[in-house]
Short mmCIF file of C-alpha atoms and ligand atoms in Angstrom, two decimals:
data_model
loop_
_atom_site.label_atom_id
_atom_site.label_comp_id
_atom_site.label_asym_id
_atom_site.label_seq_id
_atom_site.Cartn_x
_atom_site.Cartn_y
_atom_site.Cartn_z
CA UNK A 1 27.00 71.74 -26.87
CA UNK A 2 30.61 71.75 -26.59
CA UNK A 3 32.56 73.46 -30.01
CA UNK A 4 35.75 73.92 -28.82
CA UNK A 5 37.56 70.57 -29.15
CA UNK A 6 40.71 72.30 -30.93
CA UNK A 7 41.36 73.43 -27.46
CA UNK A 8 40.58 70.44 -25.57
CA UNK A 9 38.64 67.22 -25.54
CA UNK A 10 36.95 65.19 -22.91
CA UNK A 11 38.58 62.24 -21.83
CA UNK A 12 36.50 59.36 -23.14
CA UNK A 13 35.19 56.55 -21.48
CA UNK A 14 37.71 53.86 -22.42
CA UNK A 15 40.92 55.62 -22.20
CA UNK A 16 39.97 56.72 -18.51
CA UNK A 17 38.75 52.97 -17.70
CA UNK A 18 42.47 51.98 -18.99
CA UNK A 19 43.91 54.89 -16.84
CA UNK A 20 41.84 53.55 -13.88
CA UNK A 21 44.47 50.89 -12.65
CA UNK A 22 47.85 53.01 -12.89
CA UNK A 23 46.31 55.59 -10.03
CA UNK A 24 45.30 52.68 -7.43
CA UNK A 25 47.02 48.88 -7.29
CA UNK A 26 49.61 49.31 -10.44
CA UNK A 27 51.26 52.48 -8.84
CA UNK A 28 55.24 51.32 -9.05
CA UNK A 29 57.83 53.58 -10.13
CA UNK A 30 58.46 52.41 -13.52
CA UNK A 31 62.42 52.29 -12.78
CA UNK A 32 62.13 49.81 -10.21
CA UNK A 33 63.17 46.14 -9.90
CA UNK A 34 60.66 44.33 -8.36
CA UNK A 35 56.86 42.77 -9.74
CA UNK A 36 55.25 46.50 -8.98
CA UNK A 37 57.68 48.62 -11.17
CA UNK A 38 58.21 45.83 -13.73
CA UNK A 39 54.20 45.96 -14.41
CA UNK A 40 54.14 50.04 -14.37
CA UNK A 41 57.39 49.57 -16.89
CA UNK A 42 54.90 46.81 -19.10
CA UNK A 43 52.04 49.53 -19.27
CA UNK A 44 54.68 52.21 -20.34
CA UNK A 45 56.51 50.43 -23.12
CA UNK A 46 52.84 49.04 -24.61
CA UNK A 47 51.73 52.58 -24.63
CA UNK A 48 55.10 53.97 -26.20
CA UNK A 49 54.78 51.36 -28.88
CA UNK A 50 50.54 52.43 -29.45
CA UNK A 51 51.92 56.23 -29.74
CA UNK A 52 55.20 54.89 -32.61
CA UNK A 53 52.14 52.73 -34.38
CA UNK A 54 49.63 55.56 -34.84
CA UNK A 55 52.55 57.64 -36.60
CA UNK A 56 54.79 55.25 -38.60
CA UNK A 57 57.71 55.45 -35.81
CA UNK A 58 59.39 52.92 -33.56
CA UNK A 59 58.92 53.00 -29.80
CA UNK A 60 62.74 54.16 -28.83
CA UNK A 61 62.00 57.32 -31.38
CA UNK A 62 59.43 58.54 -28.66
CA UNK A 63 59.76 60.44 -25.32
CA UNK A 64 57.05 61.11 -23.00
CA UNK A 65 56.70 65.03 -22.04
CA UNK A 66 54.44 66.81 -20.19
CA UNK A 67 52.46 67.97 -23.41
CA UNK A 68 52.79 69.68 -26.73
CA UNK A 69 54.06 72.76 -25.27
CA UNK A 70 56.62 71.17 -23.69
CA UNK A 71 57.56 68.66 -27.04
CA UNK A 72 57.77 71.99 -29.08
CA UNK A 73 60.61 73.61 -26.22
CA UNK A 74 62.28 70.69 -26.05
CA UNK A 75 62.29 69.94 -29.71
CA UNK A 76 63.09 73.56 -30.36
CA UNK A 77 65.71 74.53 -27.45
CA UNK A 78 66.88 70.76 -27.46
CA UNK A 79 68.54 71.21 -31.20
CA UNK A 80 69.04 74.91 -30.88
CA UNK A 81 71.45 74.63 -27.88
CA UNK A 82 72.71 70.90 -29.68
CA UNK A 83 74.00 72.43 -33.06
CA UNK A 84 74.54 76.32 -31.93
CA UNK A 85 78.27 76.02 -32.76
CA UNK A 86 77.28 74.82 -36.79
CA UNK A 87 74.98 78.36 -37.14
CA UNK A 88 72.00 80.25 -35.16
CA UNK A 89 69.46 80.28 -37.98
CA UNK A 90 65.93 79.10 -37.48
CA UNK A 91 63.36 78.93 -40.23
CA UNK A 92 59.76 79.49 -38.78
CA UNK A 93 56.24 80.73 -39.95
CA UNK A 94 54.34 83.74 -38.88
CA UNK A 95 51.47 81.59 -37.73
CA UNK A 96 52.95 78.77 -35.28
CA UNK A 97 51.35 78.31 -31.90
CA UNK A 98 52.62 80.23 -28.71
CA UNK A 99 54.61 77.04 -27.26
CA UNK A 100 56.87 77.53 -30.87
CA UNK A 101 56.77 81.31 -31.25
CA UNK A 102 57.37 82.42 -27.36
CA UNK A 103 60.49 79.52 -27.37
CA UNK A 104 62.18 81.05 -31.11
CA UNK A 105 61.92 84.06 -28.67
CA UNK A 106 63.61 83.03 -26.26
CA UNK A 107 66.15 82.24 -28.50
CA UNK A 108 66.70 85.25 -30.31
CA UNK A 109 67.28 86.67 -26.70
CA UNK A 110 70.10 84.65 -26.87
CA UNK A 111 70.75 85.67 -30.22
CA UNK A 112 69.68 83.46 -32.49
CA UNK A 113 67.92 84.59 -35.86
CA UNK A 114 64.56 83.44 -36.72
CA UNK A 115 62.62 84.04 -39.99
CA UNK A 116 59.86 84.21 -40.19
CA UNK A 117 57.83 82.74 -43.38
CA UNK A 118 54.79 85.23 -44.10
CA UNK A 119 52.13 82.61 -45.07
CA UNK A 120 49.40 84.32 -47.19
CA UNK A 121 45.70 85.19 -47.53
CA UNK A 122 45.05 81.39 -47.22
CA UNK A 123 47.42 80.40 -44.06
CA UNK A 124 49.76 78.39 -46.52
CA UNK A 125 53.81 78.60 -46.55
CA UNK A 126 55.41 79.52 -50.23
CA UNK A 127 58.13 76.50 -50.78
CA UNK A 128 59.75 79.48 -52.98
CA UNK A 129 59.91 81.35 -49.61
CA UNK A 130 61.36 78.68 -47.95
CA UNK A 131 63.98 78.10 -49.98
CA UNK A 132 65.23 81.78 -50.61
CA UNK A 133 65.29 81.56 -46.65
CA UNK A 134 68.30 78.64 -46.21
CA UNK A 135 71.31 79.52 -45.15
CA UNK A 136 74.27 78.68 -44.12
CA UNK A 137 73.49 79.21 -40.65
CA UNK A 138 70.32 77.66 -40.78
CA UNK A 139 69.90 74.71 -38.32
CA UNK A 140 66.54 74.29 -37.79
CA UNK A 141 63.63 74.42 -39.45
CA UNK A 142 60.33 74.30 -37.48
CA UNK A 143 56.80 74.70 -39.61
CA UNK A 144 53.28 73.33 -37.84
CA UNK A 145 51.50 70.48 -39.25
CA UNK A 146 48.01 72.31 -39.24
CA UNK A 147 47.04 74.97 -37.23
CA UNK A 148 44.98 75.19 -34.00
CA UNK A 149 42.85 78.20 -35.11
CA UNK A 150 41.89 78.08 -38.51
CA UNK A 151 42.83 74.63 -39.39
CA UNK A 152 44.77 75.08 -42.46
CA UNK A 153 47.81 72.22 -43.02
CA UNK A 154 51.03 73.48 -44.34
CA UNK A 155 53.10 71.48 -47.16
CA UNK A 156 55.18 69.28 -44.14
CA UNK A 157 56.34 66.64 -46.95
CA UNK A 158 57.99 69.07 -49.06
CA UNK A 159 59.34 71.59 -46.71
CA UNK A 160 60.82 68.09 -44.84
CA UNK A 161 62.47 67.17 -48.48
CA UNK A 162 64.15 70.63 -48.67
CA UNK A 163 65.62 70.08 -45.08
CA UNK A 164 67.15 67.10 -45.72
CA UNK A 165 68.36 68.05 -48.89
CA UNK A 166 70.03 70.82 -47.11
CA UNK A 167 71.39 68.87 -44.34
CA UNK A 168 68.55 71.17 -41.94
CA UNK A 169 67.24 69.62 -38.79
CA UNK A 170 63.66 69.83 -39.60
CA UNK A 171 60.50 69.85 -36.21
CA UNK A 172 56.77 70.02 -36.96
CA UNK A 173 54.35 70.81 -34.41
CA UNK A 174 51.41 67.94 -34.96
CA UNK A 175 49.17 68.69 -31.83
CA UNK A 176 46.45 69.81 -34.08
CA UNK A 177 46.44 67.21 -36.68
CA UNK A 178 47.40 63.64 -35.02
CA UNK A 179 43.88 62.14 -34.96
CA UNK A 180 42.19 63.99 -37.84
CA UNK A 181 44.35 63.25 -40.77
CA UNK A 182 47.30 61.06 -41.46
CA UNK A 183 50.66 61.75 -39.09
CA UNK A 184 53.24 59.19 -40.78
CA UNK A 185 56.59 60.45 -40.02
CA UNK A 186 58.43 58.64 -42.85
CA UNK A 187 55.86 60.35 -45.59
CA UNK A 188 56.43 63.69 -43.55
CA UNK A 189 60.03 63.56 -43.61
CA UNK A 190 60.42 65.09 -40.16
CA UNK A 191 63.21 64.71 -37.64
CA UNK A 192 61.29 65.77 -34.51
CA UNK A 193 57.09 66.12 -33.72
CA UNK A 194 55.37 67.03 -31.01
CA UNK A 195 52.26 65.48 -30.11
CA UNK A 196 49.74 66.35 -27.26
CA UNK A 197 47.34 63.95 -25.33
CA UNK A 198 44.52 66.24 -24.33
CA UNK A 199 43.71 67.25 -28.23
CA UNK A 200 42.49 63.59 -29.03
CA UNK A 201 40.61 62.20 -26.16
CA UNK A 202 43.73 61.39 -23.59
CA UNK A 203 44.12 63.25 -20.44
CA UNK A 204 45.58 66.58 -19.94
CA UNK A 205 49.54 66.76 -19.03
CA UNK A 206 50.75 64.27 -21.03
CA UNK A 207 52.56 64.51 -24.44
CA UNK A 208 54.83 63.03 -26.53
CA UNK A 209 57.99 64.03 -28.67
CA UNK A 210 59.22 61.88 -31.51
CA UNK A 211 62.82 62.47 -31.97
CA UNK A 212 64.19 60.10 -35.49
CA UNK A 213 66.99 57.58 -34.48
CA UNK A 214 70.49 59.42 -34.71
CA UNK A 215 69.29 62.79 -33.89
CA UNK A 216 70.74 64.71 -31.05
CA UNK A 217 69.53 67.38 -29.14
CA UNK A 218 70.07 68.79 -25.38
CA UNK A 219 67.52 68.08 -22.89
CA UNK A 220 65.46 70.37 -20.71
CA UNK A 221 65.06 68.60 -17.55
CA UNK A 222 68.09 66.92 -16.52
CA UNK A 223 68.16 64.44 -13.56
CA UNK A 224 67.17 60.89 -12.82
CA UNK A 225 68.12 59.21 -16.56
CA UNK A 226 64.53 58.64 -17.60
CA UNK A 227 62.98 58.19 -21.18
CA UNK A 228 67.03 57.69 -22.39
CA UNK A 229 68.00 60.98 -20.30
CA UNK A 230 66.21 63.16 -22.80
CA UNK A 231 63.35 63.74 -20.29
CA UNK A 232 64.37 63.22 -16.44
CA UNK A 233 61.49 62.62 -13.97
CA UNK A 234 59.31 59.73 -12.93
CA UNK A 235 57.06 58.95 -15.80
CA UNK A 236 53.63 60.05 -15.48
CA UNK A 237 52.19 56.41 -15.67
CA UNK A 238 48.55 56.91 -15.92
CA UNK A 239 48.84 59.73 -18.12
CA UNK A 240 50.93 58.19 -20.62
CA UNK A 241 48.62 55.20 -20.24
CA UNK A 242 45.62 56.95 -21.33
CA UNK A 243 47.70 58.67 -24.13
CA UNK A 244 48.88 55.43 -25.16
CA UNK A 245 45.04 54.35 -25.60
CA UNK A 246 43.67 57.50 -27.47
CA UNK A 247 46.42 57.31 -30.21
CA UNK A 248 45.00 53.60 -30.41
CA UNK A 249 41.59 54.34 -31.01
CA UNK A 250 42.29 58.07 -32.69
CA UNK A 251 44.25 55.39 -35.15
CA UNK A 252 41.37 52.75 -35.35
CA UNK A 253 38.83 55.38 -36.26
CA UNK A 254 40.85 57.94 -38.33
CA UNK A 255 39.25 57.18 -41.84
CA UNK A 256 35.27 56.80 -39.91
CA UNK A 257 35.97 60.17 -38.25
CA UNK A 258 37.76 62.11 -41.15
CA UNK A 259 34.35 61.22 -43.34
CA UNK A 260 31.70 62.22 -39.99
CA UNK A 261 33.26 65.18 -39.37
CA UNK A 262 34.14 66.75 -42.62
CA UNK A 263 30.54 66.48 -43.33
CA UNK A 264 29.26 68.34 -40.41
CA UNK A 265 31.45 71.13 -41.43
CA UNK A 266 31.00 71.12 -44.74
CA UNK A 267 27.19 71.26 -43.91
CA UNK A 268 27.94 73.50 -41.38
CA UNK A 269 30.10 75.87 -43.82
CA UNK A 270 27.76 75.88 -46.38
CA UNK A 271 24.84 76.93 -43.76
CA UNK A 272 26.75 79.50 -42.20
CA UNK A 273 27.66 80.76 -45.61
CA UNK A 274 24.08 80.94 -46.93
CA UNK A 275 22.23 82.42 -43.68
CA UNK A 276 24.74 85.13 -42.64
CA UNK A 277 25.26 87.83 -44.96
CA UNK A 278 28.37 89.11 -45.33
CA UNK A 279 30.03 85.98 -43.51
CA UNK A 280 33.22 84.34 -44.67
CA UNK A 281 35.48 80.99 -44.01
CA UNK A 282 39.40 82.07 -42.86
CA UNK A 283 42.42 80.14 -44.27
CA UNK A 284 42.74 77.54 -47.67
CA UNK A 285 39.45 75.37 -48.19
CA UNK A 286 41.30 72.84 -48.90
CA UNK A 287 44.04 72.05 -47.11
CA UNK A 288 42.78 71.96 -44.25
CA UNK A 289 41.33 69.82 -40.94
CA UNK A 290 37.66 67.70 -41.38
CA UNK A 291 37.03 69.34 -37.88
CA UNK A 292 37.63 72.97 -37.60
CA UNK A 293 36.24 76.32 -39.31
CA UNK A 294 37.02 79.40 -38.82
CA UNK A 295 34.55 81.95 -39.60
CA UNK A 296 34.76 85.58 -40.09
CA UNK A 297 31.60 88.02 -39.87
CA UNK A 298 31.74 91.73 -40.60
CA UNK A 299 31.40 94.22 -38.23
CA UNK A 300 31.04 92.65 -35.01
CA UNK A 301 33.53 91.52 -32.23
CA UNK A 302 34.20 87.86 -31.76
CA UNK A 303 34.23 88.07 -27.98
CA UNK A 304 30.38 89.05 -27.74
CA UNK A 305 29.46 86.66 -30.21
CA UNK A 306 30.88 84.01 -27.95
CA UNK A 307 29.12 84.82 -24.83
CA UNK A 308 25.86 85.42 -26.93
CA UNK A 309 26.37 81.80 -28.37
CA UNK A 310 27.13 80.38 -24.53
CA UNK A 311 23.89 81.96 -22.99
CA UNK A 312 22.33 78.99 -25.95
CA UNK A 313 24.33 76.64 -24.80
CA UNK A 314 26.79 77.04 -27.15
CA UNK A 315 30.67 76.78 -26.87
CA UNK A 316 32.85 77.82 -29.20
CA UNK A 317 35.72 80.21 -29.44
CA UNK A 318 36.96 83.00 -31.33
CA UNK A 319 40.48 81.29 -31.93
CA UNK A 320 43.00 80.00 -29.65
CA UNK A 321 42.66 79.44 -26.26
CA UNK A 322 45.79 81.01 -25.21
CA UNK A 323 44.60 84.33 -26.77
CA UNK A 324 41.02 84.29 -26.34
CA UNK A 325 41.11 86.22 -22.60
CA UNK A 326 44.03 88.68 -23.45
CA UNK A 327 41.69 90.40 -26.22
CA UNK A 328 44.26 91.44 -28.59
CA UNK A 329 44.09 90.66 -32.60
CA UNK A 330 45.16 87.10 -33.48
CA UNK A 331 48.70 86.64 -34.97
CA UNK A 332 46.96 84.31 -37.19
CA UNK A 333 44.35 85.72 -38.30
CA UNK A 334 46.83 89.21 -38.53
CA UNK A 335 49.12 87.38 -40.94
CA UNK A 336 46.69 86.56 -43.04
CA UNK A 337 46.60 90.13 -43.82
CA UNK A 338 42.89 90.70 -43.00
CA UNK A 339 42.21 94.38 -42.36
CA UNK A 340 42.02 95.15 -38.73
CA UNK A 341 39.12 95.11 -38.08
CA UNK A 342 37.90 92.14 -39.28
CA UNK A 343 40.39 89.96 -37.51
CA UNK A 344 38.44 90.78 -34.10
CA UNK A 345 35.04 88.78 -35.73
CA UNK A 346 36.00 85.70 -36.06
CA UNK A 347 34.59 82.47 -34.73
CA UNK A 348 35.94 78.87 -34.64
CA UNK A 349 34.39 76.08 -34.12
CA UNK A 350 36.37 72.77 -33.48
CA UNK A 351 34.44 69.37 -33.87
CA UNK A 352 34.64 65.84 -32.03
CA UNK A 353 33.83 62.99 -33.62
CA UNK A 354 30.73 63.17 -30.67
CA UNK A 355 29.41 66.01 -32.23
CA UNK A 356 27.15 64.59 -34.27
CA UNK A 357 24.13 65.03 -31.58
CA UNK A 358 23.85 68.47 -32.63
CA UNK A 359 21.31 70.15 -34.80
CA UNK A 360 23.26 72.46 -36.94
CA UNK A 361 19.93 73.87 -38.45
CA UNK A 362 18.82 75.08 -34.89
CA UNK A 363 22.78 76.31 -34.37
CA UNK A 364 23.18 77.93 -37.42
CA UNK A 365 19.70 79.88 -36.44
CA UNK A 366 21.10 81.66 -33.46
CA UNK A 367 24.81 82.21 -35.09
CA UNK A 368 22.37 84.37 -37.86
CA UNK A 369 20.12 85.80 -34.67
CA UNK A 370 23.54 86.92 -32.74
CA UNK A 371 25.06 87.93 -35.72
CA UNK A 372 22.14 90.53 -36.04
CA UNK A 373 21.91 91.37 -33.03
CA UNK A 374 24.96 92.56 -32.74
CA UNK A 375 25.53 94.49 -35.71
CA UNK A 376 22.37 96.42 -34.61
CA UNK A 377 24.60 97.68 -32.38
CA UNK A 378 27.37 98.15 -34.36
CA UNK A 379 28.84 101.33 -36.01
CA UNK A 380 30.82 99.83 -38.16
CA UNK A 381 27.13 98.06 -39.77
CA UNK A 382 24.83 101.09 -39.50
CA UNK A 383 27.50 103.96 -40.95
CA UNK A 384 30.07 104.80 -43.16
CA UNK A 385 32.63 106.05 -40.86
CA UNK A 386 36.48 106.18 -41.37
CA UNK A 387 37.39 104.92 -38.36
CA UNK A 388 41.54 104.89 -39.95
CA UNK A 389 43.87 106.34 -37.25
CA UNK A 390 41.34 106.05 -33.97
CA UNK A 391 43.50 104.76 -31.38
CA UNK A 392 42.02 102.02 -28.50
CA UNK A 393 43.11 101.15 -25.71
CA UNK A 394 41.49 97.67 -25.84
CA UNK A 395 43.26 96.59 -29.26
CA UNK A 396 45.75 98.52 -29.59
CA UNK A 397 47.35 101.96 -31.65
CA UNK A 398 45.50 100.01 -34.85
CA UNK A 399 42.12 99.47 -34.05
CA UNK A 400 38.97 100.89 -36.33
CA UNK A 401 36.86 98.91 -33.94
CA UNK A 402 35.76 100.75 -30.70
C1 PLP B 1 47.32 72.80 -27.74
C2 PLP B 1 48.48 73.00 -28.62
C3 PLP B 1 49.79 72.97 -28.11
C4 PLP B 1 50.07 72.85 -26.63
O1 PLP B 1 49.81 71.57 -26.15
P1 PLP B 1 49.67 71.37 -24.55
O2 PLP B 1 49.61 69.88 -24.41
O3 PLP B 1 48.39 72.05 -24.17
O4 PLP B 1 50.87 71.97 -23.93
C5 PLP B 1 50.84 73.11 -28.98
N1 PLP B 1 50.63 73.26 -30.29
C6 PLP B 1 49.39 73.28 -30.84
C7 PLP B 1 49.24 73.43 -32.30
C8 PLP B 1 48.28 73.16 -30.02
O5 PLP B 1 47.07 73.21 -30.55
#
């Protein structure tokens, strides 16, 4: 049983059947003149126009990228570099994926300043915060829509009403959300959002930015004049195809799924909750995605409960992909301000509307048998030790863990 749909999905059926054509006969450069480019062009501007429908834009507002990663750098670096001259300041949040937090990086090697907005025991941005952070400098603001490891969704509508009142450039990253709740980029009052195919049922490598008529920014791949010379290189034609089709049917189905899968996980909480002592759910309950929970169980590591979990059959993951093979304590789940030790047992699971085949009794059995197990072996379970001030190697100068 696959668990981990927050950090990717399997292409389904119909957007891979759509796909199909664009690989084999329909295989003209879309910039050409003649019947084969002029039919690639008619599959790219229907799909540009499915991806502007499923968020309130219009088609010339979107680019095709390679992905969300490279929406957020382009979004990010494209404005940055654009408006450097009117101030450096960035406005940011301690818990934004790698492809936002490794650019702002980037740029503060370049000198740029970046603050960022602590966000809370329950993942959530303070507007007060926000505001006390504007200045004069400040160019860009850049807050997530919801977040890929514990699911919480920030305040996007407001923080977008303070940036335009303040005259702010103003980028959310909506990888995470697009498909599970409503992305309408008139209600969010965003300038720039970056989507990604591979999160909703589209293929991987293909992604989308929506940039709002009259905004300017630098691109990152110059050359050939492509997608309005934001994006230079021949379009990835199948890819974009298949996006095109998943934002169709993520749009179709959004109420259907939002009501399926906030059920299983709601079931699934409440389980989890009730079987496991001393077990606990990680960022707000409310605002948050129908199909991801992040749970948090004392004294034991996250890493062993996944493998336990995948000798079941069971995938799942203890956060975000990115992180999950480098061991170290999720920024996240850090910035939460969870004591050390407890940000290393955590356990997400991310839901597809295909879930449904799964018994969560059965599931929720061997979460309560691993948990067990594992805390048998546990110091932290069997003793009251003060592990403050024992250094690892593994975690780092602050773990209590090993
Ligand atoms: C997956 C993800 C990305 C990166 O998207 P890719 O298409 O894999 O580059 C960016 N932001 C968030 C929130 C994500 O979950």
């Amino acid at each position: 049983m696959y668990l981990d749909n927050s950090a990717t999905t399997q292409v389904s059926e119909e957007v891979f059947e759509e796909m199909k054509p664009y690989f084999t006969e329909e295989f003209g450069n879309p910039s050409t003149l003649y019947k084969y480019g002029r039919e690639s062009k008619k599959a790219l501007d229907q799909a540009r126009q499915r991806v502007a429908d499923a968020i309130n834009a219009k088609p010339e507002e979107i680019i095709f990228t390679s992905g969300g990663s490279e929406s957020d750098n382009l979004a990010i670096k494209g404005i940055a570099l654009k408006l450097a001259k009117k101030g450096k300041h960035i406005i940011t949040t301690e818990i934004e994926h790698p492809a936002v937090t490794e650019t702002l990086h980037f740029l503060e090697s370049l000198d740029f300043k970046v603050t960022y907005l602590p966000v809370y025991e329950n993942g959530i941005i303070k507007i007060e915060d926000l505001k006390e952070a504007i200045t004069d400098e400040t160019i860009l603001i850049t807050v997530m829509h919801a977040n890929n490891e514990i699911g919480t969704v920030q305040p996007i509508e407001e923080i977008g009403k303070i940036a335009k009142e303040h005259g702010i450039k103003f980028h959310t990253d909506a990888v995470q959300s697009f498909g599970k709740i409503e992305v309408d980029v008139e209600k969010l009052n965003v300038d720039l959002l970056s989507l990604s195919s591979h999160k909703l049922n589209g293929p991987k490598g293909v992604g989308a930015i929506y940039i709002r008529k009259g905004t300017r920014l630098v691109p990152l791949i110059h050359g050939g004049g492509q997608e309005r010379g934001i994006r230079a290189g021949t379009e990835n034609v199948p890819g974009i195809v298949g996006f095109g089709k998943a934002c169709e049917l993520a749009s179709q189905q959004l109420e259907e799924h939002y009501e399926k899968l906030s059920s299983i996980r709601d079931e699934l909480i409440e389980k989890v909750l009730s079987t496991v002592p001393e077990s606990y759910v990680n960022g707000d309950k409310e605002h948050r995605l129908p199909n991801l929970v992040n749970f948090r169980f004392k004294a034991i590591e996250g890493e062993s409960l996944i493998l336990l979990l995948d000798a079941k059959g069971y995938q799942a993951s203890t956060g975000s992909a990115c992180s999950s093979n480098k061991l170290e304590a999720s920024p996240v789940l850090t910035a939460l301000g969870l004591d050390p030790v407890d940000v290393h047992g955590s356990l997400r699971i991310s839901l597809a509307p295909e879930s449904d085949t799964f018994d969560i009794d059965e599931f929720v059995g061997i979460i309560a048998e691993s948990v067990a197990r594992l805390r048998e072996m546990s110091p932290l379970w069997n003793q009251e030790i003060d592990y403050d001030g024992v250094m690892c190697s593994k975690h780092g100068d602050d773990c209590r863990m090993c």
